[in-house]
Amino acid sequence: DTLEDVKEGNLVSFEVGAGQKGPAAMKVKLVK
């Protein structure tokens, strides 16, 4: 599940803003 979550987070990250990895992913995860 962790790997899947990371992959999904990365995809959402790109949608939110390509290049913004890390804090953005955490925010996305929190939103999810």
PDB file of N, CA and C in Angstrom:
ATOM      1  N   ASP A   1       0.845  -1.204   0.000  1.00  0.00           N
ATOM      2  CA  ASP A   1       0.000   0.000   0.000  1.00  0.00           C
ATOM      3  C   ASP A   1       0.880   1.254   0.000  1.00  0.00           C
ATOM      4  N   THR A   2       1.980   1.199   0.711  1.00  0.00           N
ATOM      5  CA  THR A   2       2.851   2.379   0.768  1.00  0.00           C
ATOM      6  C   THR A   2       3.312   2.770  -0.628  1.00  0.00           C
ATOM      7  N   LEU A   3       3.782   1.789  -1.392  1.00  0.00           N
ATOM      8  CA  LEU A   3       4.262   2.094  -2.753  1.00  0.00           C
ATOM      9  C   LEU A   3       3.133   2.704  -3.571  1.00  0.00           C
ATOM     10  N   GLU A   4       1.956   2.128  -3.478  1.00  0.00           N
ATOM     11  CA  GLU A   4       0.818   2.650  -4.254  1.00  0.00           C
ATOM     12  C   GLU A   4       0.524   4.083  -3.833  1.00  0.00           C
ATOM     13  N   ASP A   5       0.501   4.332  -2.533  1.00  0.00           N
ATOM     14  CA  ASP A   5       0.224   5.694  -2.053  1.00  0.00           C
ATOM     15  C   ASP A   5       1.257   6.660  -2.607  1.00  0.00           C
ATOM     16  N   VAL A   6       2.521   6.270  -2.561  1.00  0.00           N
ATOM     17  CA  VAL A   6       3.584   7.154  -3.057  1.00  0.00           C
ATOM     18  C   VAL A   6       3.365   7.444  -4.535  1.00  0.00           C
ATOM     19  N   LYS A   7       3.058   6.401  -5.296  1.00  0.00           N
ATOM     20  CA  LYS A   7       2.843   6.601  -6.742  1.00  0.00           C
ATOM     21  C   LYS A   7       1.683   7.563  -6.959  1.00  0.00           C
ATOM     22  N   GLU A   8       0.579   7.333  -6.273  1.00  0.00           N
ATOM     23  CA  GLU A   8      -0.586   8.210  -6.431  1.00  0.00           C
ATOM     24  C   GLU A   8      -0.220   9.631  -6.024  1.00  0.00           C
ATOM     25  N   GLY A   9       0.473   9.766  -4.908  1.00  0.00           N
ATOM     26  CA  GLY A   9       0.873  11.097  -4.446  1.00  0.00           C
ATOM     27  C   GLY A   9       1.704  11.801  -5.506  1.00  0.00           C
ATOM     28  N   ASN A  10       2.657  11.068  -6.103  1.00  0.00           N
ATOM     29  CA  ASN A  10       3.499  11.687  -7.134  1.00  0.00           C
ATOM     30  C   ASN A  10       2.639  12.157  -8.297  1.00  0.00           C
ATOM     31  N   LEU A  11       1.708  11.324  -8.735  1.00  0.00           N
ATOM     32  CA  LEU A  11       0.854  11.708  -9.870  1.00  0.00           C
ATOM     33  C   LEU A  11       0.089  12.983  -9.524  1.00  0.00           C
ATOM     34  N   VAL A  12      -0.527  13.016  -8.365  1.00  0.00           N
ATOM     35  CA  VAL A  12      -1.282  14.204  -7.950  1.00  0.00           C
ATOM     36  C   VAL A  12      -0.331  15.388  -7.865  1.00  0.00           C
ATOM     37  N   SER A  13       0.876  15.118  -7.364  1.00  0.00           N
ATOM     38  CA  SER A  13       1.871  16.183  -7.227  1.00  0.00           C
ATOM     39  C   SER A  13       2.069  16.859  -8.580  1.00  0.00           C
ATOM     40  N   PHE A  14       2.286  16.045  -9.616  1.00  0.00           N
ATOM     41  CA  PHE A  14       2.508  16.603 -10.955  1.00  0.00           C
ATOM     42  C   PHE A  14       1.310  17.449 -11.367  1.00  0.00           C
ATOM     43  N   GLU A  15       0.117  16.966 -11.089  1.00  0.00           N
ATOM     44  CA  GLU A  15      -1.082  17.724 -11.473  1.00  0.00           C
ATOM     45  C   GLU A  15      -1.112  19.057 -10.735  1.00  0.00           C
ATOM     46  N   VAL A  16      -0.864  19.026  -9.446  1.00  0.00           N
ATOM     47  CA  VAL A  16      -0.887  20.267  -8.653  1.00  0.00           C
ATOM     48  C   VAL A  16       0.161  21.231  -9.183  1.00  0.00           C
ATOM     49  N   GLY A  17       1.379  20.728  -9.441  1.00  0.00           N
ATOM     50  CA  GLY A  17       2.435  21.615  -9.956  1.00  0.00           C
ATOM     51  C   GLY A  17       3.671  20.803 -10.263  1.00  0.00           C
ATOM     52  N   ALA A  18       3.955  20.586 -11.531  1.00  0.00           N
ATOM     53  CA  ALA A  18       5.134  19.787 -11.895  1.00  0.00           C
ATOM     54  C   ALA A  18       6.382  20.404 -11.278  1.00  0.00           C
ATOM     55  N   GLY A  19       7.211  19.552 -10.673  1.00  0.00           N
ATOM     56  CA  GLY A  19       8.452  20.057 -10.094  1.00  0.00           C
ATOM     57  C   GLY A  19       8.317  20.279  -8.595  1.00  0.00           C
ATOM     58  N   GLN A  20       7.106  20.421  -8.088  1.00  0.00           N
ATOM     59  CA  GLN A  20       6.934  20.637  -6.640  1.00  0.00           C
ATOM     60  C   GLN A  20       6.730  19.293  -5.955  1.00  0.00           C
ATOM     61  N   LYS A  21       7.835  18.678  -5.514  1.00  0.00           N
ATOM     62  CA  LYS A  21       7.716  17.376  -4.846  1.00  0.00           C
ATOM     63  C   LYS A  21       8.066  17.544  -3.370  1.00  0.00           C
ATOM     64  N   GLY A  22       7.478  16.747  -2.504  1.00  0.00           N
ATOM     65  CA  GLY A  22       7.796  16.815  -1.075  1.00  0.00           C
ATOM     66  C   GLY A  22       6.624  17.401  -0.300  1.00  0.00           C
ATOM     67  N   PRO A  23       6.697  18.670   0.042  1.00  0.00           N
ATOM     68  CA  PRO A  23       5.603  19.287   0.821  1.00  0.00           C
ATOM     69  C   PRO A  23       4.271  19.165   0.090  1.00  0.00           C
ATOM     70  N   ALA A  24       4.288  19.361  -1.211  1.00  0.00           N
ATOM     71  CA  ALA A  24       3.048  19.261  -1.995  1.00  0.00           C
ATOM     72  C   ALA A  24       2.478  17.853  -1.851  1.00  0.00           C
ATOM     73  N   ALA A  25       3.332  16.848  -1.970  1.00  0.00           N
ATOM     74  CA  ALA A  25       2.862  15.458  -1.858  1.00  0.00           C
ATOM     75  C   ALA A  25       2.225  15.252  -0.490  1.00  0.00           C
ATOM     76  N   MET A  26       2.863  15.763   0.564  1.00  0.00           N
ATOM     77  CA  MET A  26       2.313  15.602   1.917  1.00  0.00           C
ATOM     78  C   MET A  26       0.933  16.252   1.982  1.00  0.00           C
ATOM     79  N   LYS A  27       0.817  17.459   1.456  1.00  0.00           N
ATOM     80  CA  LYS A  27      -0.489  18.143   1.487  1.00  0.00           C
ATOM     81  C   LYS A  27      -1.517  17.304   0.743  1.00  0.00           C
ATOM     82  N   VAL A  28      -1.140  16.799  -0.428  1.00  0.00           N
ATOM     83  CA  VAL A  28      -2.071  15.973  -1.210  1.00  0.00           C
ATOM     84  C   VAL A  28      -2.486  14.763  -0.389  1.00  0.00           C
ATOM     85  N   LYS A  29      -1.515  14.127   0.248  1.00  0.00           N
ATOM     86  CA  LYS A  29      -1.834  12.934   1.050  1.00  0.00           C
ATOM     87  C   LYS A  29      -2.821  13.331   2.153  1.00  0.00           C
ATOM     88  N   LEU A  30      -2.588  14.459   2.812  1.00  0.00           N
ATOM     89  CA  LEU A  30      -3.486  14.894   3.883  1.00  0.00           C
ATOM     90  C   LEU A  30      -4.882  15.126   3.312  1.00  0.00           C
ATOM     91  N   VAL A  31      -4.950  15.759   2.164  1.00  0.00           N
ATOM     92  CA  VAL A  31      -6.260  16.018   1.545  1.00  0.00           C
ATOM     93  C   VAL A  31      -6.967  14.704   1.274  1.00  0.00           C
ATOM     94  N   LYS A  32      -6.208  13.736   0.727  1.00  0.00           N
ATOM     95  CA  LYS A  32      -6.807  12.431   0.439  1.00  0.00           C
ATOM     96  C   LYS A  32      -7.244  11.812   1.758  1.00  0.00           C
TER      97      LYS A  32
END
